[in-house]
Short mmCIF file of C-alpha atoms in Angstrom, two decimals:
data_model
loop_
_atom_site.label_atom_id
_atom_site.label_comp_id
_atom_site.label_asym_id
_atom_site.label_seq_id
_atom_site.Cartn_x
_atom_site.Cartn_y
_atom_site.Cartn_z
CA MET A 182 -11.48 19.82 1.54
CA ASN A 183 -8.14 20.02 0.33
CA SER A 184 -8.25 19.20 -3.46
CA MET A 185 -4.42 18.88 -3.96
CA GLU A 186 -3.23 16.08 -6.32
CA ASP A 187 -1.58 13.13 -4.62
CA TYR A 188 1.92 12.87 -5.30
CA LEU A 189 5.36 11.29 -4.65
CA VAL A 190 8.75 13.18 -4.59
CA ARG A 191 12.07 11.28 -4.53
CA GLY A 192 15.42 12.80 -3.51
CA THR A 193 18.58 12.55 -2.12
CA ALA A 194 20.97 13.94 0.93
CA ALA A 195 24.64 13.63 1.81
CA GLU A 196 25.54 13.90 -1.48
CA GLY A 197 23.88 10.75 -2.10
CA ARG A 198 24.38 8.67 0.76
CA ILE A 199 20.84 9.03 1.95
CA ARG A 200 17.99 8.50 -0.08
CA ALA A 201 14.63 9.65 0.26
CA PHE A 202 10.59 9.36 -0.59
CA ALA A 203 8.00 11.49 0.50
CA VAL A 204 4.44 11.55 -0.79
CA ARG A 205 0.61 12.93 -0.41
CA SER A 206 -1.74 10.47 -0.58
CA THR A 207 -4.93 11.89 0.58
CA GLU A 208 -7.08 11.40 -2.31
CA MET A 209 -6.03 7.84 -2.78
CA ILE A 210 -6.79 6.78 0.90
CA ARG A 211 -10.33 8.94 0.19
CA THR A 212 -11.08 6.56 -2.49
CA MET A 213 -10.48 3.46 -0.78
CA GLN A 214 -12.42 4.44 2.26
CA GLU A 215 -15.43 5.30 -0.30
CA ILE A 216 -15.31 2.40 -1.94
CA HIS A 217 -14.83 -0.15 1.15
CA GLN A 218 -16.49 2.08 4.22
CA THR A 219 -13.97 1.33 6.28
CA SER A 220 -14.17 2.23 9.94
CA PRO A 221 -11.55 4.71 11.31
CA ASN A 222 -8.98 1.95 12.55
CA VAL A 223 -9.05 0.04 9.65
CA THR A 224 -8.77 3.30 7.37
CA ALA A 225 -6.05 4.81 9.32
CA GLY A 226 -4.09 0.92 9.12
CA LEU A 227 -4.82 0.46 5.46
CA GLY A 228 -4.49 4.12 4.31
CA ARG A 229 -1.03 3.59 6.03
CA LEU A 230 -0.09 0.51 4.47
CA MET A 231 -1.02 1.71 1.02
CA THR A 232 1.13 4.82 1.48
CA GLY A 233 3.89 2.85 2.38
CA ALA A 234 3.63 0.43 -0.85
CA ALA A 235 3.33 3.72 -2.67
CA MET A 236 6.61 4.79 -2.20
CA MET A 237 8.26 0.87 -2.41
CA GLY A 238 6.61 0.48 -5.66
CA ALA A 239 8.92 3.79 -6.68
CA MET A 240 11.64 2.15 -5.49
CA MET A 241 11.22 -0.61 -8.55
CA LYS A 242 12.69 0.09 -11.76
CA ASP A 243 11.21 -2.01 -14.13
CA GLU A 244 8.06 -0.51 -15.69
CA ASN A 245 6.31 -3.65 -15.30
CA ALA A 246 7.17 -4.59 -11.78
CA ARG A 247 4.72 -4.95 -8.99
CA LEU A 248 4.63 -5.19 -5.15
CA THR A 249 2.42 -7.17 -3.20
CA LEU A 250 2.40 -5.93 0.90
CA SER A 251 0.00 -8.49 2.69
CA ILE A 252 -0.54 -8.63 6.44
CA ARG A 253 -2.10 -11.18 8.54
CA GLY A 254 -3.09 -11.18 12.15
CA ASP A 255 -4.73 -12.22 14.88
CA GLY A 256 -6.96 -8.65 15.66
CA PRO A 257 -10.38 -8.27 14.54
CA VAL A 258 -9.22 -6.88 11.00
CA GLN A 259 -7.56 -10.19 10.45
CA GLY A 260 -5.35 -8.87 7.37
CA MET A 261 -4.89 -6.25 4.70
CA THR A 262 -3.88 -6.47 1.03
CA VAL A 263 -2.23 -3.96 -1.01
CA THR A 264 -0.66 -3.93 -4.48
CA ALA A 265 1.21 -0.94 -6.18
CA ASP A 266 3.31 -0.63 -9.43
CA SER A 267 6.66 1.64 -10.11
CA HIS A 268 3.62 3.83 -11.83
CA GLY A 269 2.07 5.07 -8.89
CA PHE A 270 -1.12 2.96 -8.55
CA VAL A 271 -1.88 1.15 -5.61
CA LYS A 272 -5.04 -0.62 -4.40
CA GLY A 273 -6.06 -2.24 -1.38
CA PHE A 274 -8.37 -4.07 0.90
CA ALA A 275 -8.66 -5.51 4.57
CA ASN A 276 -10.14 -8.83 5.35
CA VAL A 277 -12.67 -6.86 7.66
CA LYS A 278 -13.87 -3.63 7.09
CA ARG A 279 -15.53 -2.33 10.01
CA VAL A 280 -14.16 -2.81 13.54
CA PRO A 281 -14.97 -1.27 16.96
CA LEU A 282 -13.17 2.23 17.84
CA THR A 283 -10.28 2.07 19.80
CA LEU A 284 -8.13 4.82 20.42
CA LEU A 285 -4.48 5.00 21.81
CA GLY A 286 -5.22 8.81 23.47
CA PRO A 287 -7.17 11.50 22.70
CA GLY A 288 -7.79 11.94 19.05
CA LYS A 289 -5.20 9.01 18.19
CA LEU A 290 -6.21 5.93 16.60
CA ASP A 291 -5.59 2.57 17.50
CA VAL A 292 -3.84 0.63 14.64
CA GLY A 293 -1.88 -2.03 16.00
CA GLY A 294 -4.65 -3.32 18.33
CA PRO A 295 -7.01 -4.22 15.64
CA ILE A 296 -4.42 -5.76 13.40
CA GLY A 297 -2.46 -7.78 16.40
CA TYR A 298 0.50 -10.38 16.18
CA GLY A 299 1.13 -11.42 12.85
CA THR A 300 3.39 -11.50 9.81
CA LEU A 301 4.10 -9.11 7.12
CA THR A 302 5.01 -10.54 3.76
CA VAL A 303 6.36 -8.43 0.81
CA ILE A 304 6.53 -10.19 -2.82
CA ARG A 305 8.15 -8.79 -5.29
CA GLU A 306 7.57 -9.42 -9.14
CA ASP A 307 9.88 -7.68 -11.91
CA GLY A 308 8.04 -8.75 -14.80
CA ILE A 309 10.75 -11.16 -15.37
CA GLY A 310 11.62 -14.00 -13.30
CA GLU A 311 10.30 -15.51 -10.36
CA PRO A 312 8.89 -13.46 -7.76
CA TYR A 313 10.66 -12.65 -4.67
CA SER A 314 9.14 -13.21 -1.40
CA SER A 315 10.17 -12.24 2.32
CA GLN A 316 8.29 -12.02 5.49
CA VAL A 317 8.95 -10.79 8.75
CA ASN A 318 6.73 -10.85 12.14
CA LEU A 319 5.03 -7.73 12.95
CA LEU A 320 6.49 -5.62 15.79
CA THR A 321 3.70 -3.13 16.29
CA GLY A 322 0.77 -3.54 13.96
CA GLU A 323 1.35 0.15 13.37
CA ILE A 324 2.84 -0.38 9.73
CA GLY A 325 5.46 2.29 10.20
CA ASP A 326 7.73 0.25 12.48
CA ASP A 327 6.87 -3.07 10.66
CA LEU A 328 8.15 -1.50 7.40
CA THR A 329 11.07 -0.43 9.24
CA TYR A 330 11.92 -3.64 10.47
CA TYR A 331 11.33 -5.12 7.12
CA PHE A 332 13.94 -2.76 5.33
CA ALA A 333 16.30 -3.87 8.24
CA THR A 334 16.16 -7.68 8.54
CA SER A 335 15.00 -8.71 4.59
CA GLU A 336 17.00 -5.59 2.61
CA GLN A 337 19.39 -4.93 5.12
CA THR A 338 18.55 -0.90 4.30
CA PRO A 339 18.31 1.16 7.65
CA SER A 340 15.61 2.96 7.20
CA ALA A 341 13.09 5.76 8.79
CA VAL A 342 9.45 5.31 7.99
CA GLY A 343 6.61 7.85 8.74
CA LEU A 344 3.52 7.27 7.95
CA GLY A 345 -0.18 8.88 8.93
CA VAL A 346 -3.58 8.89 7.88
CA LEU A 347 -6.17 11.57 9.69
CA VAL A 348 -9.61 10.54 9.70
CA ASP A 349 -12.20 12.82 10.34
CA THR A 350 -15.08 12.68 12.94
CA ASP A 351 -17.56 11.98 10.17
CA GLU A 352 -15.04 8.81 9.21
CA THR A 353 -13.62 10.70 6.01
CA VAL A 354 -9.87 11.04 5.39
CA LYS A 355 -8.75 14.46 6.17
CA ASP A 356 -5.06 13.86 5.15
CA ALA A 357 -2.53 11.03 4.21
CA GLY A 358 1.02 10.95 3.80
CA GLY A 359 4.48 9.89 4.39
CA PHE A 360 8.21 9.30 4.28
CA ILE A 361 10.96 6.91 3.87
CA ILE A 362 14.30 7.63 4.39
CA GLN A 363 17.21 5.34 3.80
CA LEU A 364 20.70 4.67 4.39
CA MET A 365 23.61 3.71 1.53
CA PRO A 366 26.33 1.44 2.37
CA ASP A 367 28.46 4.28 2.01
CA VAL A 368 26.76 6.82 4.67
CA LEU A 369 28.89 8.52 6.79
CA GLU A 370 28.96 8.17 10.77
CA GLU A 371 28.06 11.59 11.36
CA GLU A 372 25.60 11.81 8.84
CA ILE A 373 23.60 8.74 10.75
CA THR A 374 23.88 10.58 13.80
CA ALA A 375 22.88 14.14 12.12
CA LEU A 376 19.82 11.96 10.48
CA GLU A 377 18.93 10.57 14.27
CA GLU A 378 19.07 13.80 15.41
CA ALA A 379 16.78 15.18 12.52
CA LEU A 380 14.05 12.59 13.49
CA LYS A 381 14.19 13.18 16.96
CA ASN A 382 13.63 16.83 16.63
CA ALA A 383 10.70 16.27 13.99
CA ALA A 384 7.22 16.40 14.85
CA PRO A 385 5.22 13.41 14.32
CA ILE A 386 4.10 13.12 10.97
CA SER A 387 0.67 12.98 11.29
CA GLU A 388 1.40 16.51 12.59
CA LEU A 389 3.22 17.59 9.84
CA ILE A 390 0.79 16.42 7.38
CA ASP A 391 -2.18 18.28 9.51
CA GLN A 392 -0.18 21.42 8.99
CA GLY A 393 -0.37 20.81 5.22
CA MET A 394 3.14 20.35 4.64
CA THR A 395 4.19 18.93 0.79
CA PRO A 396 6.46 15.98 0.60
CA GLU A 397 8.82 18.40 -0.49
CA ASP A 398 8.41 20.45 2.83
CA ILE A 399 8.57 17.20 5.06
CA LEU A 400 11.90 16.22 3.59
CA THR A 401 13.27 19.58 3.47
CA LYS A 402 12.04 19.96 7.23
CA ILE A 403 13.77 16.54 7.86
CA ILE A 404 17.37 16.28 5.79
CA GLY A 405 17.49 19.97 4.13
CA ASN A 406 20.51 20.68 6.38
CA MET A 407 22.41 17.74 5.05
CA GLY A 408 22.00 18.81 1.06
CA PHE A 409 18.82 17.35 -0.05
CA GLU A 410 18.26 17.14 -3.63
CA LEU A 411 14.44 16.65 -5.17
CA LEU A 412 15.28 14.47 -8.22
CA GLU A 413 11.51 13.72 -8.77
CA LYS A 414 7.94 13.90 -8.62
CA GLN A 415 5.55 11.32 -9.90
CA PRO A 416 1.91 11.25 -9.36
CA ILE A 417 0.23 8.78 -7.47
CA ALA A 418 -3.34 7.54 -7.49
CA TRP A 419 -5.60 4.01 -6.38
CA LYS A 420 -6.48 2.15 -9.53
CA CYS A 421 -7.58 -1.40 -9.92
CA ASP A 422 -6.99 -3.34 -13.00
CA CYS A 423 -9.66 -5.97 -12.32
CA SER A 424 -11.53 -6.73 -16.31
CA GLU A 425 -13.67 -9.57 -17.23
CA GLU A 426 -10.95 -10.78 -19.60
CA ARG A 427 -8.90 -11.38 -16.06
CA VAL A 428 -12.01 -13.16 -14.13
CA ALA A 429 -12.53 -14.91 -17.02
CA HIS A 430 -9.19 -16.39 -17.13
CA ALA A 431 -9.34 -16.72 -13.07
CA ILE A 432 -12.37 -19.15 -13.76
CA MET A 433 -11.02 -21.13 -16.55
CA SER A 434 -8.09 -22.39 -14.14
CA ILE A 435 -10.82 -24.07 -11.80
CA PRO A 436 -11.48 -28.17 -12.75
CA LYS A 437 -13.48 -27.85 -15.93
CA SER A 438 -15.72 -30.45 -14.29
CA ASP A 439 -16.55 -27.68 -11.89
CA ILE A 440 -17.78 -25.30 -14.64
CA GLN A 441 -19.85 -27.92 -15.66
CA GLU A 442 -21.44 -28.79 -12.83
CA MET A 443 -22.63 -24.92 -12.47
CA ILE A 444 -23.56 -25.31 -16.11
CA ASP A 445 -25.73 -28.42 -15.29
CA ASP A 446 -27.37 -26.49 -12.37
CA GLY A 447 -28.24 -23.62 -14.26
CA LYS A 448 -26.23 -21.49 -11.81
CA PRO A 449 -24.09 -18.56 -13.01
CA ALA A 450 -20.77 -17.54 -11.60
CA GLU A 451 -20.84 -14.32 -9.85
CA VAL A 452 -16.99 -13.08 -8.86
CA LYS A 453 -16.23 -9.93 -7.04
CA CYS A 454 -13.20 -8.04 -7.02
CA HIS A 455 -11.63 -7.83 -3.31
CA PHE A 456 -9.66 -4.20 -4.46
CA CYS A 457 -13.09 -2.54 -5.94
CA GLU A 458 -15.60 -4.28 -5.12
CA LYS A 459 -17.21 -4.86 -8.44
CA ASN A 460 -19.15 -8.00 -9.19
CA TYR A 461 -19.14 -9.97 -12.74
CA VAL A 462 -21.49 -12.37 -13.29
CA PHE A 463 -20.93 -15.01 -16.23
CA THR A 464 -24.31 -16.46 -17.49
CA THR A 465 -24.41 -20.55 -18.20
CA GLU A 466 -24.34 -19.32 -21.86
CA LYS A 467 -21.33 -17.28 -21.27
CA LEU A 468 -19.69 -20.36 -19.42
CA LYS A 469 -20.49 -22.81 -22.49
CA GLU A 470 -18.86 -20.78 -24.99
CA MET A 471 -16.01 -20.40 -22.35
CA LEU A 472 -15.38 -24.25 -22.26
CA ALA A 473 -16.06 -24.56 -25.69
CA SER A 474 -13.51 -22.37 -26.67
CA SER A 475 -10.56 -23.69 -24.06
CA ALA A 476 -11.28 -27.44 -25.98
CA LYS A 477 -10.20 -26.09 -29.47
#
């Protein structure tokens, strides 16, 4: 098992007219799979979405910024939700964790089929104003294509997105990673042509990951001859920020009559976090205390 740490790199090429991100997300996706026990197709789809979200989180400047990617589809997975922040912390879950194994070819998991037709919603919160939300139709459900389409239509930023998750025969995660390369408004025509040629000649991202390439190696392979400059390295990791306090706050947001009804019935309130599967139990005594303190 590869014990390398997960991290993200950010860089530029063509004197800043191209910006690029690449990431190793193996441990993060392993943690997700161990928590949710997802089947291979779900692991690959949710893992790709989390990998993309890690890089998109790094694009946000404010330290309180948060990003949510939500997919809803008519396939058996039904949907996936991922959140990421600007510090490299990511979490995610699938509505249906296990679906029958389907392949596009030998050793190639079908991601789009189990997701089906639907939408990708991106919600950005900068911690100051109102959240910004944008929605696009899923092109293929393969995630990379869908994020490329999102960047082009919602952010008017031509982008190349490569995402890969390699799942072993025992359902564990072997490797995961990806890249996002974006054209800035002042990019030159010959630089666009050079990037298109480099992407066409590059091996699929899953092959690059399987070869043991680091995030720097991947970007050097694709845009190394365009004056690639590494600007920053940042660790990334799975992290769920749920807490008893936050769950209590959520309970207190429901009508007080409903809480009183639970108390009268002698039923504790049980809430499970979708992201980390942690179960929170509030006894009737605790609910009484919460109601009493809210009345003050």
